[in-house]
Amino acid sequence: NSRDPNRHTADFLAAFLRSWDIGKEPKPPASRPPSSGAGPARSGDSRVVKLRGLPFTCTAVDVAEFLREYGVRDWSVRLCYGKDGRPSGDALVAMPSPAAADVVVKEKHNASMGSRWIEAGTARGREADDFLGRVQGRGAASGARPAPPQRPP
């Protein structure tokens, strides 16, 4: 799809917007070289797993322990919170590859964590892109709310 922004470089998009602003016909994009696997992953890679139905008391360490056989570390887990600052029972987990994410989804969907049944699926779109940006240090905004600030003891 030629309208998919993931298919275009940042330089092309900037040139397109400049052309649009001055009323010129934008040049068609040059063909983009195939991805080498290096650089930031995109949500189309499906390497972000979304877990739903987690116990509200669980931590990133608990989620990492639930997925330890897949090499998940607590720093690759992001718990989601509602507008009220309470845990939503969802988490996003960055996996090392799309294949690893597929295995987690197949093996952990409907698995139990304590007394809860966990849904596992792949996150896509902006949610996944923003999360991968945070994990990879790009600091993008996300639809999933960050953890509320910790109160001093």
PDB file of C-alpha atoms in Angstrom:
ATOM      1  CA  ASN A   1       0.000   0.000   0.000  1.00  0.00           C
ATOM      2  CA  SER A   2       1.589   3.278  -1.094  1.00  0.00           C
ATOM      3  CA  ARG A   3      -0.210   5.179   1.696  1.00  0.00           C
ATOM      4  CA  ASP A   4       1.471   3.203   4.453  1.00  0.00           C
ATOM      5  CA  PRO A   5       3.937   5.595   6.196  1.00  0.00           C
ATOM      6  CA  ASN A   6       6.121   2.648   7.200  1.00  0.00           C
ATOM      7  CA  ARG A   7       6.943   2.175   3.512  1.00  0.00           C
ATOM      8  CA  HIS A   8       8.434   5.675   3.142  1.00  0.00           C
ATOM      9  CA  THR A   9      11.574   7.265   4.524  1.00  0.00           C
ATOM     10  CA  ALA A  10      11.489  10.315   6.755  1.00  0.00           C
ATOM     11  CA  ASP A  11      13.260  12.298   3.998  1.00  0.00           C
ATOM     12  CA  PHE A  12      10.568  11.422   1.477  1.00  0.00           C
ATOM     13  CA  LEU A  13       7.776  12.369   3.893  1.00  0.00           C
ATOM     14  CA  ALA A  14       9.431  15.716   4.672  1.00  0.00           C
ATOM     15  CA  ALA A  15       9.851  16.454   0.929  1.00  0.00           C
ATOM     16  CA  PHE A  16       6.236  15.441   0.317  1.00  0.00           C
ATOM     17  CA  LEU A  17       4.972  17.856   2.979  1.00  0.00           C
ATOM     18  CA  ARG A  18       7.145  20.699   1.625  1.00  0.00           C
ATOM     19  CA  SER A  19       5.755  20.082  -1.884  1.00  0.00           C
ATOM     20  CA  TRP A  20       2.220  19.925  -0.568  1.00  0.00           C
ATOM     21  CA  ASP A  21       2.609  23.212   1.322  1.00  0.00           C
ATOM     22  CA  ILE A  22       3.752  25.112  -1.771  1.00  0.00           C
ATOM     23  CA  GLY A  23       1.200  23.480  -4.061  1.00  0.00           C
ATOM     24  CA  LYS A  24       3.594  21.391  -6.160  1.00  0.00           C
ATOM     25  CA  GLU A  25       3.040  17.823  -7.242  1.00  0.00           C
ATOM     26  CA  PRO A  26       5.066  15.587  -4.868  1.00  0.00           C
ATOM     27  CA  LYS A  27       7.569  13.269  -6.508  1.00  0.00           C
ATOM     28  CA  PRO A  28       6.811   9.563  -6.186  1.00  0.00           C
ATOM     29  CA  PRO A  29       8.976   7.756  -3.637  1.00  0.00           C
ATOM     30  CA  ALA A  30      12.081   5.953  -4.739  1.00  0.00           C
ATOM     31  CA  SER A  31      11.819   2.248  -4.076  1.00  0.00           C
ATOM     32  CA  ARG A  32      12.874   1.517  -0.542  1.00  0.00           C
ATOM     33  CA  PRO A  33      15.564  -1.111  -0.004  1.00  0.00           C
ATOM     34  CA  PRO A  34      14.406  -4.225   1.816  1.00  0.00           C
ATOM     35  CA  SER A  35      14.913  -4.137   5.558  1.00  0.00           C
ATOM     36  CA  SER A  36      18.121  -5.694   6.772  1.00  0.00           C
ATOM     37  CA  GLY A  37      16.676  -6.352  10.184  1.00  0.00           C
ATOM     38  CA  ALA A  38      18.849  -3.628  11.671  1.00  0.00           C
ATOM     39  CA  GLY A  39      17.425  -0.507  13.235  1.00  0.00           C
ATOM     40  CA  PRO A  40      14.168   0.037  15.014  1.00  0.00           C
ATOM     41  CA  ALA A  41      11.528  -2.603  14.541  1.00  0.00           C
ATOM     42  CA  ARG A  42       8.088  -1.653  13.310  1.00  0.00           C
ATOM     43  CA  SER A  43       4.729  -2.919  14.463  1.00  0.00           C
ATOM     44  CA  GLY A  44       4.382  -4.869  11.221  1.00  0.00           C
ATOM     45  CA  ASP A  45       7.119  -7.068  12.639  1.00  0.00           C
ATOM     46  CA  SER A  46       4.610  -8.167  15.301  1.00  0.00           C
ATOM     47  CA  ARG A  47       7.348  -8.494  17.907  1.00  0.00           C
ATOM     48  CA  VAL A  48       5.327  -6.819  20.645  1.00  0.00           C
ATOM     49  CA  VAL A  49       3.107  -9.137  22.668  1.00  0.00           C
ATOM     50  CA  LYS A  50       0.090  -7.721  24.450  1.00  0.00           C
ATOM     51  CA  LEU A  51      -1.072  -9.596  27.522  1.00  0.00           C
ATOM     52  CA  ARG A  52      -4.574  -9.017  28.894  1.00  0.00           C
ATOM     53  CA  GLY A  53      -6.247 -10.248  32.053  1.00  0.00           C
ATOM     54  CA  LEU A  54      -3.204  -9.939  34.303  1.00  0.00           C
ATOM     55  CA  PRO A  55      -3.764  -9.756  38.059  1.00  0.00           C
ATOM     56  CA  PHE A  56      -4.016  -6.102  39.066  1.00  0.00           C
ATOM     57  CA  THR A  57      -1.304  -6.647  41.670  1.00  0.00           C
ATOM     58  CA  CYS A  58       1.292  -8.059  39.269  1.00  0.00           C
ATOM     59  CA  THR A  59       4.540  -6.260  38.514  1.00  0.00           C
ATOM     60  CA  ALA A  60       6.872  -6.216  35.513  1.00  0.00           C
ATOM     61  CA  VAL A  61       9.009  -8.758  37.373  1.00  0.00           C
ATOM     62  CA  ASP A  62       5.963 -11.057  37.705  1.00  0.00           C
ATOM     63  CA  VAL A  63       5.277 -10.801  33.960  1.00  0.00           C
ATOM     64  CA  ALA A  64       8.960 -11.487  33.188  1.00  0.00           C
ATOM     65  CA  GLU A  65       8.792 -14.550  35.455  1.00  0.00           C
ATOM     66  CA  PHE A  66       5.618 -15.713  33.647  1.00  0.00           C
ATOM     67  CA  LEU A  67       7.568 -15.490  30.354  1.00  0.00           C
ATOM     68  CA  ARG A  68      11.041 -16.462  31.649  1.00  0.00           C
ATOM     69  CA  GLU A  69      11.358 -19.487  29.349  1.00  0.00           C
ATOM     70  CA  TYR A  70      11.313 -17.039  26.404  1.00  0.00           C
ATOM     71  CA  GLY A  71      14.144 -14.907  27.776  1.00  0.00           C
ATOM     72  CA  VAL A  72      11.941 -11.961  28.781  1.00  0.00           C
ATOM     73  CA  ARG A  73      13.505  -9.487  31.208  1.00  0.00           C
ATOM     74  CA  ASP A  74      11.548  -7.059  33.379  1.00  0.00           C
ATOM     75  CA  TRP A  75      12.890  -4.009  31.480  1.00  0.00           C
ATOM     76  CA  SER A  76      11.140  -5.257  28.321  1.00  0.00           C
ATOM     77  CA  VAL A  77       7.732  -5.300  30.058  1.00  0.00           C
ATOM     78  CA  ARG A  78       5.429  -2.301  30.320  1.00  0.00           C
ATOM     79  CA  LEU A  79       2.360  -2.511  32.504  1.00  0.00           C
ATOM     80  CA  CYS A  80      -0.590  -0.406  31.361  1.00  0.00           C
ATOM     81  CA  TYR A  81      -2.606   1.889  33.592  1.00  0.00           C
ATOM     82  CA  GLY A  82      -6.004   3.532  33.232  1.00  0.00           C
ATOM     83  CA  LYS A  83      -6.740   7.255  33.373  1.00  0.00           C
ATOM     84  CA  ASP A  84      -7.304   6.900  37.101  1.00  0.00           C
ATOM     85  CA  GLY A  85      -3.762   5.571  37.601  1.00  0.00           C
ATOM     86  CA  ARG A  86      -4.899   2.057  38.441  1.00  0.00           C
ATOM     87  CA  PRO A  87      -3.494  -1.031  36.709  1.00  0.00           C
ATOM     88  CA  SER A  88      -5.600  -2.059  33.712  1.00  0.00           C
ATOM     89  CA  GLY A  89      -4.526  -5.711  33.762  1.00  0.00           C
ATOM     90  CA  ASP A  90      -2.726  -5.295  30.430  1.00  0.00           C
ATOM     91  CA  ALA A  91       0.977  -5.347  29.598  1.00  0.00           C
ATOM     92  CA  LEU A  92       3.141  -4.920  26.519  1.00  0.00           C
ATOM     93  CA  VAL A  93       6.234  -7.088  26.130  1.00  0.00           C
ATOM     94  CA  ALA A  94       9.027  -6.508  23.585  1.00  0.00           C
ATOM     95  CA  MET A  95      10.269  -9.795  22.205  1.00  0.00           C
ATOM     96  CA  PRO A  96      13.610 -10.228  20.413  1.00  0.00           C
ATOM     97  CA  SER A  97      11.967 -11.237  17.122  1.00  0.00           C
ATOM     98  CA  PRO A  98       8.583 -11.700  15.454  1.00  0.00           C
ATOM     99  CA  ALA A  99       9.128 -15.478  15.619  1.00  0.00           C
ATOM    100  CA  ALA A 100       9.611 -15.309  19.403  1.00  0.00           C
ATOM    101  CA  ALA A 101       6.436 -13.233  19.716  1.00  0.00           C
ATOM    102  CA  ASP A 102       4.503 -15.806  17.677  1.00  0.00           C
ATOM    103  CA  VAL A 103       5.701 -18.610  19.957  1.00  0.00           C
ATOM    104  CA  VAL A 104       4.660 -16.687  23.083  1.00  0.00           C
ATOM    105  CA  VAL A 105       1.217 -15.977  21.633  1.00  0.00           C
ATOM    106  CA  LYS A 106       0.706 -19.627  20.670  1.00  0.00           C
ATOM    107  CA  GLU A 107       1.974 -21.075  23.935  1.00  0.00           C
ATOM    108  CA  LYS A 108       0.732 -18.519  26.481  1.00  0.00           C
ATOM    109  CA  HIS A 109      -2.702 -17.593  25.121  1.00  0.00           C
ATOM    110  CA  ASN A 110      -5.229 -18.773  27.724  1.00  0.00           C
ATOM    111  CA  ALA A 111      -2.456 -19.820  30.124  1.00  0.00           C
ATOM    112  CA  SER A 112      -3.093 -19.146  33.790  1.00  0.00           C
ATOM    113  CA  MET A 113      -1.237 -16.744  36.028  1.00  0.00           C
ATOM    114  CA  GLY A 114      -2.398 -17.363  39.559  1.00  0.00           C
ATOM    115  CA  SER A 115      -6.179 -17.566  39.333  1.00  0.00           C
ATOM    116  CA  ARG A 116      -6.370 -15.490  36.120  1.00  0.00           C
ATOM    117  CA  TRP A 117      -6.545 -16.668  32.499  1.00  0.00           C
ATOM    118  CA  ILE A 118      -4.243 -14.571  30.342  1.00  0.00           C
ATOM    119  CA  GLU A 119      -4.982 -13.543  26.771  1.00  0.00           C
ATOM    120  CA  ALA A 120      -1.881 -13.195  24.598  1.00  0.00           C
ATOM    121  CA  GLY A 121      -1.844 -11.479  21.226  1.00  0.00           C
ATOM    122  CA  THR A 122       0.376  -9.261  19.134  1.00  0.00           C
ATOM    123  CA  ALA A 123       0.178  -5.490  19.507  1.00  0.00           C
ATOM    124  CA  ARG A 124       0.152  -3.498  16.289  1.00  0.00           C
ATOM    125  CA  GLY A 125      -0.002   0.044  15.030  1.00  0.00           C
ATOM    126  CA  ARG A 126       0.898   3.086  17.060  1.00  0.00           C
ATOM    127  CA  GLU A 127       0.695   1.253  20.371  1.00  0.00           C
ATOM    128  CA  ALA A 128       3.424  -1.186  19.306  1.00  0.00           C
ATOM    129  CA  ASP A 129       5.557   1.442  17.527  1.00  0.00           C
ATOM    130  CA  ASP A 130       5.509   3.785  20.521  1.00  0.00           C
ATOM    131  CA  PHE A 131       6.304   0.986  22.945  1.00  0.00           C
ATOM    132  CA  LEU A 132       9.221  -0.232  20.829  1.00  0.00           C
ATOM    133  CA  GLY A 133      10.448   3.359  20.681  1.00  0.00           C
ATOM    134  CA  ARG A 134      10.536   3.528  24.469  1.00  0.00           C
ATOM    135  CA  VAL A 135      12.251   0.147  24.815  1.00  0.00           C
ATOM    136  CA  GLN A 136      14.820   1.157  22.184  1.00  0.00           C
ATOM    137  CA  GLY A 137      15.354   4.576  23.799  1.00  0.00           C
ATOM    138  CA  ARG A 138      13.546   6.723  21.247  1.00  0.00           C
ATOM    139  CA  GLY A 139      11.111   8.070  23.860  1.00  0.00           C
ATOM    140  CA  ALA A 140       7.920   8.186  21.760  1.00  0.00           C
ATOM    141  CA  ALA A 141       4.532   8.865  23.317  1.00  0.00           C
ATOM    142  CA  SER A 142       2.243   5.903  23.849  1.00  0.00           C
ATOM    143  CA  GLY A 143      -1.436   5.182  24.208  1.00  0.00           C
ATOM    144  CA  ALA A 144      -0.633   2.939  27.153  1.00  0.00           C
ATOM    145  CA  ARG A 145      -0.195   5.088  30.213  1.00  0.00           C
ATOM    146  CA  PRO A 146       3.102   4.917  32.108  1.00  0.00           C
ATOM    147  CA  ALA A 147       3.260   3.836  35.705  1.00  0.00           C
ATOM    148  CA  PRO A 148       2.149   6.497  38.157  1.00  0.00           C
ATOM    149  CA  PRO A 149       4.915   8.149  40.189  1.00  0.00           C
ATOM    150  CA  GLN A 150       5.961   6.242  43.281  1.00  0.00           C
ATOM    151  CA  ARG A 151       5.197   7.876  46.613  1.00  0.00           C
ATOM    152  CA  PRO A 152       8.167   8.301  48.927  1.00  0.00           C
ATOM    153  CA  PRO A 153       8.150   5.919  51.923  1.00  0.00           C
TER     154      PRO A 153
END
